[in-house]
XYZ file of C-alpha atoms in Angstrom:
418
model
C 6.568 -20.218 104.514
C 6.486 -23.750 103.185
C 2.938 -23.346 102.106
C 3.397 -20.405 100.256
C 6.018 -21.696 98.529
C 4.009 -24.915 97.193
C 1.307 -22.290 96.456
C 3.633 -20.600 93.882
C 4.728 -23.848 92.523
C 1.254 -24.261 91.656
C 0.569 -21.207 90.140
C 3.904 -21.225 87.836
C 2.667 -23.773 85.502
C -0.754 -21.492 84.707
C 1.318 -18.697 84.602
C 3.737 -20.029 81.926
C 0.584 -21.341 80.269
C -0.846 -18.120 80.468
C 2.144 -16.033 79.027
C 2.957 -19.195 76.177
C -1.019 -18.805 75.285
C -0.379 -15.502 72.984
C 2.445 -16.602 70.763
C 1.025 -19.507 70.272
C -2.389 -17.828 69.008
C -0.645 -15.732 66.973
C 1.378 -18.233 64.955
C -2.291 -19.958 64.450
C -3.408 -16.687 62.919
C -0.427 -15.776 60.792
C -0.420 -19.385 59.570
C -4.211 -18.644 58.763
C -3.379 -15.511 57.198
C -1.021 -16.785 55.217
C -3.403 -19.675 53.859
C -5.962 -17.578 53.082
C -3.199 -15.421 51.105
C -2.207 -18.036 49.057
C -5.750 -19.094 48.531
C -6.414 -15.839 47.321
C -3.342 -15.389 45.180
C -4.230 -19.180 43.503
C -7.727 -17.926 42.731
C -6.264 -14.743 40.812
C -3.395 -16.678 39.109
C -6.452 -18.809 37.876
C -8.558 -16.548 37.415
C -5.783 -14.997 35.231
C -4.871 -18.114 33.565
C -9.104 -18.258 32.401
C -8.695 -14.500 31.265
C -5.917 -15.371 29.149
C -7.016 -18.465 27.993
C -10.756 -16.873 26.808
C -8.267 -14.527 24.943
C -6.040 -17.108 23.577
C -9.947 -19.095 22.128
C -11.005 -15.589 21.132
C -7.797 -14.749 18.987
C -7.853 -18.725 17.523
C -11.564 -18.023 16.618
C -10.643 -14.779 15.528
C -8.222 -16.254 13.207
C -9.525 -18.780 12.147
C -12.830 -16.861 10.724
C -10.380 -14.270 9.199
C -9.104 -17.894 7.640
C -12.375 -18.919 6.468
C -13.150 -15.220 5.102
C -10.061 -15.156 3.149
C -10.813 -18.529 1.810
C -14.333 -17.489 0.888
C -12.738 -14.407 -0.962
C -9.988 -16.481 -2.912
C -12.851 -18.700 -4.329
C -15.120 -15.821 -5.167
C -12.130 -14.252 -6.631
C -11.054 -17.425 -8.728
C -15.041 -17.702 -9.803
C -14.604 -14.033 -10.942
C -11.180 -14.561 -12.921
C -12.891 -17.759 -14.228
C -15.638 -15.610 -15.816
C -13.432 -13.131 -16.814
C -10.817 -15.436 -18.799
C -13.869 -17.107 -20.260
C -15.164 -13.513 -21.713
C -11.922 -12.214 -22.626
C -11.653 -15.651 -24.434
C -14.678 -15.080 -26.125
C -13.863 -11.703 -27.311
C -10.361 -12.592 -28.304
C -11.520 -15.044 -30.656
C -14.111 -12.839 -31.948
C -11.959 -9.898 -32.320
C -9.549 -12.796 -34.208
C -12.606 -13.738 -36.596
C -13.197 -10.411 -37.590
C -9.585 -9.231 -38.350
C -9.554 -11.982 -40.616
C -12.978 -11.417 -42.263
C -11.295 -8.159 -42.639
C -8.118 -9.477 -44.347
C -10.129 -11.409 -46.643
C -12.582 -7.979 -47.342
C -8.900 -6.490 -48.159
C -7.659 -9.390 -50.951
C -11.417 -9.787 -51.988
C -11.493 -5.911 -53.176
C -8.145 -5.634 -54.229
C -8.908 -8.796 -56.279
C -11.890 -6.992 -58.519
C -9.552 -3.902 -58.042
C -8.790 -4.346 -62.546
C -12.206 -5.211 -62.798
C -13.501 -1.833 -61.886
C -13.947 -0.254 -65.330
C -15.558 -3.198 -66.455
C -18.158 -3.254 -64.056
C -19.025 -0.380 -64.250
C -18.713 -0.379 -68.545
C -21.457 -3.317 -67.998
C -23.412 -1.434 -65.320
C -24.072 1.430 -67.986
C -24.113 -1.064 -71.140
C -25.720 -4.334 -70.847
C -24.163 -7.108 -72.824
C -26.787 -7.232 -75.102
C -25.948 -4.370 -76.585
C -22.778 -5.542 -78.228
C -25.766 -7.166 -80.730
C -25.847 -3.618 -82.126
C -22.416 -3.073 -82.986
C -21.575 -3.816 -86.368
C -19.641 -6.710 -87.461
C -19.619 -10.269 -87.848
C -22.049 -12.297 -86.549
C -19.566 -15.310 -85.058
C -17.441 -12.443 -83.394
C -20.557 -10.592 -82.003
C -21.549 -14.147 -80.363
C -18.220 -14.587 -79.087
C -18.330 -11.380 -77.637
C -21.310 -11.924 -76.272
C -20.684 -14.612 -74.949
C -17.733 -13.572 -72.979
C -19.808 -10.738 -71.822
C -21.943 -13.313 -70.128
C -19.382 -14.872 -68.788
C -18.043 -12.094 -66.993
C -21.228 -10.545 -66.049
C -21.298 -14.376 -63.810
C -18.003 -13.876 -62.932
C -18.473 -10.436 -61.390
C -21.979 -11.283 -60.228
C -19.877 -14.242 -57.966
C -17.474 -12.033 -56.810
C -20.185 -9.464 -56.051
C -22.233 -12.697 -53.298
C -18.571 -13.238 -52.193
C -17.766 -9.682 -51.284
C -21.094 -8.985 -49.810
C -20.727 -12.666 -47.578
C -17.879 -11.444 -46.374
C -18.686 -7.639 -45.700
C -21.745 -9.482 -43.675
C -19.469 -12.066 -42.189
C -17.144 -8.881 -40.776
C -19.910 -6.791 -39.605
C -21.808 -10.022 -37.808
C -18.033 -10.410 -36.263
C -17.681 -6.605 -35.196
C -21.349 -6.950 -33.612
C -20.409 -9.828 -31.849
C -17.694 -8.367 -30.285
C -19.424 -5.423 -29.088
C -21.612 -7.504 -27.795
C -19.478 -9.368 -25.700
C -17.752 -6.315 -24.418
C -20.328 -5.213 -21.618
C -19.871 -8.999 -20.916
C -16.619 -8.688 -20.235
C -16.444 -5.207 -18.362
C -19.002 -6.539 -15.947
C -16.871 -10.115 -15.485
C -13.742 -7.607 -14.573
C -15.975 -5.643 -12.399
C -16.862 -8.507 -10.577
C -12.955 -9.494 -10.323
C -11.766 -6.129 -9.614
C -14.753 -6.285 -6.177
C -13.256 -9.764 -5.432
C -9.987 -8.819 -5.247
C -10.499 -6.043 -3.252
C -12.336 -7.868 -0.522
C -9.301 -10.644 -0.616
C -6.854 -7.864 -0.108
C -9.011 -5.745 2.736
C -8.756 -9.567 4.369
C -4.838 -9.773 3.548
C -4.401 -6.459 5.321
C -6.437 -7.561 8.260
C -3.555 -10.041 9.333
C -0.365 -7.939 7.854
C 0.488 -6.021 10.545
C 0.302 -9.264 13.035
C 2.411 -11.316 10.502
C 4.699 -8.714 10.219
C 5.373 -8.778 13.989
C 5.506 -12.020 14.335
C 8.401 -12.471 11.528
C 9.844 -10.117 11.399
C 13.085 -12.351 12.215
C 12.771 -14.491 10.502
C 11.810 -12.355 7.459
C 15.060 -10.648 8.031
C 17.359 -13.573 7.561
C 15.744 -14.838 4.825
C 15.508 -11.349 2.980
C 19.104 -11.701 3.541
C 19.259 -14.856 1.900
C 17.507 -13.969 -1.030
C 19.229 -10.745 -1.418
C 22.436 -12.813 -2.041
C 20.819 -15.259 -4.137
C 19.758 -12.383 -6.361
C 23.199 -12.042 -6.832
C 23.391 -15.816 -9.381
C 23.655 -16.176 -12.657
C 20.879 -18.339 -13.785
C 17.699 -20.013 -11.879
C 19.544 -23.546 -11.033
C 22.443 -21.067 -9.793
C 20.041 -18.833 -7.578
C 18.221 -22.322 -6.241
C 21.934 -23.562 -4.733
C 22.520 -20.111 -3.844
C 19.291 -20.498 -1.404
C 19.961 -23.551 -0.192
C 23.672 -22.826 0.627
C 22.333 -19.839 2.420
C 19.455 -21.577 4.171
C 22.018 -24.383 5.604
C 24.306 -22.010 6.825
C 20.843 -20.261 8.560
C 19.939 -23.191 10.202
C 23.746 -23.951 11.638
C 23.691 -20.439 13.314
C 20.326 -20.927 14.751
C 21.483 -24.361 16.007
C 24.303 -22.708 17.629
C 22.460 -19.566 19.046
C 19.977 -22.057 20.417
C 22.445 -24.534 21.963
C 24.245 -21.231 23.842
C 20.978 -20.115 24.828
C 20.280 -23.702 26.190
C 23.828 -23.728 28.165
C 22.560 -20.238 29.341
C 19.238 -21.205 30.386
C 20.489 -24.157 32.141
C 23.150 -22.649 34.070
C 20.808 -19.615 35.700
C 17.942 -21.717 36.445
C 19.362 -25.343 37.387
C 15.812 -25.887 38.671
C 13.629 -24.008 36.681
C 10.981 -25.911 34.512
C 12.793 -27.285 31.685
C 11.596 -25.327 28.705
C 11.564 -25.265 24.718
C 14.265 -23.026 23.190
C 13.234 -20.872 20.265
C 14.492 -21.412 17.461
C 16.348 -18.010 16.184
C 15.867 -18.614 12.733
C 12.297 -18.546 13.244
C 9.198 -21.395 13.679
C 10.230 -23.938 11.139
C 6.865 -24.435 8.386
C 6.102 -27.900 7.533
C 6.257 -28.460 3.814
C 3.148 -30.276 1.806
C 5.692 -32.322 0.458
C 7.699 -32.826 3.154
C 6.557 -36.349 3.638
C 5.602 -36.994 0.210
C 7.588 -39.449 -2.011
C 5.170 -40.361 -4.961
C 3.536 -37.633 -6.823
C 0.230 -37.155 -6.149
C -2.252 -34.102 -6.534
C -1.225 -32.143 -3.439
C -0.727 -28.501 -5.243
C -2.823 -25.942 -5.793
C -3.408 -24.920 -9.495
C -1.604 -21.356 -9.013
C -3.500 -19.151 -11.491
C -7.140 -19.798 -12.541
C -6.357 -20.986 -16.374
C -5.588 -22.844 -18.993
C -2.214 -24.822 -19.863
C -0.677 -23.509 -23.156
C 2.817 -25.102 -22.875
C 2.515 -28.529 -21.303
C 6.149 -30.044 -19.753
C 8.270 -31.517 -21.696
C 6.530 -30.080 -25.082
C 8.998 -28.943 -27.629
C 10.501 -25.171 -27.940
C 12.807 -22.990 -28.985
C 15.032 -23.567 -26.154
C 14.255 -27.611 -26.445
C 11.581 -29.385 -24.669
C 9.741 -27.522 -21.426
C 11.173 -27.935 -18.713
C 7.681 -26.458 -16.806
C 4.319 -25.534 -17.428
C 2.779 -22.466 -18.528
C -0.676 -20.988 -18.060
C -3.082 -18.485 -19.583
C -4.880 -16.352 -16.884
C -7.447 -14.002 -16.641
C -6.118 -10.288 -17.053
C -4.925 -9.275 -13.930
C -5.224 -12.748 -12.308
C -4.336 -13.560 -8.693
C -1.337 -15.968 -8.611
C -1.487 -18.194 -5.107
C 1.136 -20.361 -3.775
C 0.702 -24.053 -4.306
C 1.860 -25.512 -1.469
C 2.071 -24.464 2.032
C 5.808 -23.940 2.922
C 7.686 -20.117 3.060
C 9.320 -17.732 0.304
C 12.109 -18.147 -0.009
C 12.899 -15.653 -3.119
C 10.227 -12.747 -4.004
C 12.263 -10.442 -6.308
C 12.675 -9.502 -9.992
C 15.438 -11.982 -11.649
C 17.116 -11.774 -14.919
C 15.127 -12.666 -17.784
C 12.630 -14.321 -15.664
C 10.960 -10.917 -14.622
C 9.027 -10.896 -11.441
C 10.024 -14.598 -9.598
C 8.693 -16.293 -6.727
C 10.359 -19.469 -5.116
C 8.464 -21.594 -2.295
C 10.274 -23.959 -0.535
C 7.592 -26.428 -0.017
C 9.607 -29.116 1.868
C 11.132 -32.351 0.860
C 13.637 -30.925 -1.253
C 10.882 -29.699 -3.485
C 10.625 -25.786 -4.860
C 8.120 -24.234 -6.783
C 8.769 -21.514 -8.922
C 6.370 -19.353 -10.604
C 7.571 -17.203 -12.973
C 5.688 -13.588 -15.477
C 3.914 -11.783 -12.772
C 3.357 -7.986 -12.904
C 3.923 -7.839 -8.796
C 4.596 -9.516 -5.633
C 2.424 -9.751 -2.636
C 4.833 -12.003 -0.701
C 8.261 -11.209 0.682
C 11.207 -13.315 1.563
C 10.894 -15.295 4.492
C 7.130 -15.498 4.697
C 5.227 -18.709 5.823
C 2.560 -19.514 3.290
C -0.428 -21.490 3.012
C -1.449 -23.451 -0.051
C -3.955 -21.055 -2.071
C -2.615 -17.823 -0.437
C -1.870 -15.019 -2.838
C 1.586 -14.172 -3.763
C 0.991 -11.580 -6.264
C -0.737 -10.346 -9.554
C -0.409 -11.384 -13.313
C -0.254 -8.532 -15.959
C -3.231 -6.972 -17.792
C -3.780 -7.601 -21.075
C -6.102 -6.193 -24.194
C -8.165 -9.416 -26.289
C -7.665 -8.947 -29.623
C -3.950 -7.256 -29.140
C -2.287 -11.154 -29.971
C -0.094 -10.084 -26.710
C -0.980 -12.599 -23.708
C 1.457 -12.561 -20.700
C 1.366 -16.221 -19.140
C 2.644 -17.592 -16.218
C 5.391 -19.669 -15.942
C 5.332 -22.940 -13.244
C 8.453 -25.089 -12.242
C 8.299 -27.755 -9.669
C 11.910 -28.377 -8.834
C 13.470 -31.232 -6.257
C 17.311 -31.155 -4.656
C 17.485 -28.372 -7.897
C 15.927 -30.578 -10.652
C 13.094 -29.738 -12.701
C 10.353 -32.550 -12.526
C 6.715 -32.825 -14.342
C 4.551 -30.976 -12.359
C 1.406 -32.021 -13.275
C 0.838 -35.417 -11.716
C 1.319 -32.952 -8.409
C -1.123 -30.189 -9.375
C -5.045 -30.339 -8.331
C -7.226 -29.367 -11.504
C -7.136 -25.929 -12.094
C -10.563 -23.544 -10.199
């Protein structure tokens, strides 16, 4: 009895061994299991994360070439509206030369208009002939003399008609001449500016989605400012409306922030967006001292410097002579922040392009840009008028550069113009 009993208290210990051996293997596996599972799930997550990021490269590469494209097509299409102002220039002042070779044809004929009968009393009678009329002979060399005279006279005005019949026609030949020119330059436009907007409407539909809050709340804002009485009045109305913008979004962001921070205490901290929509860093945010930072926005010429003196008193911007249907571009990168028709200003764009500075362009036939709209400098915000050479009708465009609502010279800011 004794020995059996120290047999079995031998035997317990490898018997408790034996049953404790399968939990213990099993914990071992599950613990493997569950490595390998998390292994497994870090490999996809990075895998993921390499997916997303190739996409995230493609999309910048993406956008950037659509970037360079457009770029390539707003400097073929300012080449082209180059050309084209240059012909239409040239045609203009033909057309000009010959409407006055014309007016002078006009008083030139109207002129010898009493001298008719004469002319043609000499063209059938010589003066010579007055020898044979009877009569004294002092008042038949009198008359004779006079004859003479005339007969220069009308052989003068004769060169000077026919120099200026040859002047007109030379005129009206030139300017058919430069016609085809002319077509072909606005040809070449037209192509250009259809290949800027096919690359405009590449990126619309993704810039509409991406704005389209912000765009909202400043479409707001510029509907109301519609609403002023004059240009400095529609300016304050902006900015009033702008402010009062940026205190909701402070306070919808600062809720959001007591939100975030109350239902995940230990979540990642994280940045909140800003309602009002990715503030756009001005070109002259920073800037102080003029200096050529803007974009010439047309492809032209200046006709009215600033300050030069007019009806209204001395300019108080710049205005331009474009190509007919020129491209107008923004001249600084900033947003829109009015694209409407205004008063007597007609078809109006405003760009707020930071600092306190605005830009506002002014005699355009239509807008490409809306309200709320982050722009680039050099990206197209809509389309001058046509116009006929020769018609003395040329639309211009009209350029402020405003700052805290006061117009300032614009052209120590403005690149040359191409």
């Amino acid at each position: 009895m004794r020995h059996a009993l120290r047999n079995s208290l031998l035997i317990l210990p490898l018997v408790c061994a034996a049953a404790a051996e399968p939990p213990k293997l099993a914990k071992e596996q599950a613990a493997r299991q569950q490595i390998e599972d998390a292994e497994r799930a870090r490999a996809a997550e990075l895998a993921a994360q390499q997916r997303a990021a190739s996409r995230v490269a493609a999309a910048s590469a993406e956008s950037q070439k659509l970037a360079d494209q457009r770029a390539a097509a707003l400097l073929r299409l300012r080449l082209a509206e180059a050309a084209s102002l240059d012909a239409a220039n040239r045609l203009d002042e033909l057309l000009q030369k010959r409407h006055e070779a014309e007016k002078k044809l006009a008083a030139r004929a109207e002129e010898m208009q009493p001298l008719l009968p004469l002319i043609e009393r000499l063209s059938l009678f010589p003066a010579e002939t007055v020898l044979a009329v009877p009569g004294r002979l002092d008042d038949t060399m009198r008359g004779l003399l006079v004859l003479k005279g005339l007969a220069r006279q009308l052989q003068q005005e004769a060169m000077e008609l026919r120099r200026e019949q040859a002047a007109l026609d030379n005129a009206a030949a030139a300017a058919r001449a430069e016609e085809p020119r002319l077509a072909a330059a606005r040809a070449a436009q037209a192509t250009a500016a259809a290949e800027l907007d096919r690359q405009l409407g590449l990126v619309e539909a993704d810039r509409e989605r991406a704005e389209i809050d912000a765009s909202s709340a400043a479409r707001r804002a510029a509907g109301q400012a519609a609403k002023a009485e004059s240009l400095r009045g529609l300016l304050h109305a902006l900015e009033v409306q702008q402010r009062a913008e940026e205190a909701r979004a402070r306070e919808e962001a600062t809720r959001a922030d007591r939100q975030r921070v109350s239902a995940q205490a230990e979540a990642p901290k994280r940045r909140t967006v800003d309602l009002a929509g990715p503030p756009v860093a001005g070109t002259l945010a920073s800037i102080s001292q003029p200096r050529a930072v803007l974009v010439a926005p047309v492809a032209g010429t200046i006709v009215h410097a600033w300050g030069e003196e007019t009806e209204a008193g001395p300019a108080t911007g710049i205005s331009y002579h474009a190509a007919p249907s020129a491209r107008v571009v923004s001249p600084c990168h900033g947003h829109v922040a009015f694209a409407d028709r205004f008063r007597s200003y007609g078809m109006l764009v405003i760009i707020d392009c930071g600092g306190g500075y605005n830009a506002v362009l002014a005699g355009l036939e239509h807008l490409d840009a809306k309200a709320g709209q982050p722009v680039g400098a050099g990206e197209p915000l809509g389309v001058m008028p046509a116009w006929e050479p020769g018609t003395g009708r040329r639309p211009s465009l009209y350029v402020e550069l405003r700052r805290e609502g006061q117009p300032i010279n614009p052209t120590p800011w403005l690149k040359a113009s191409g």
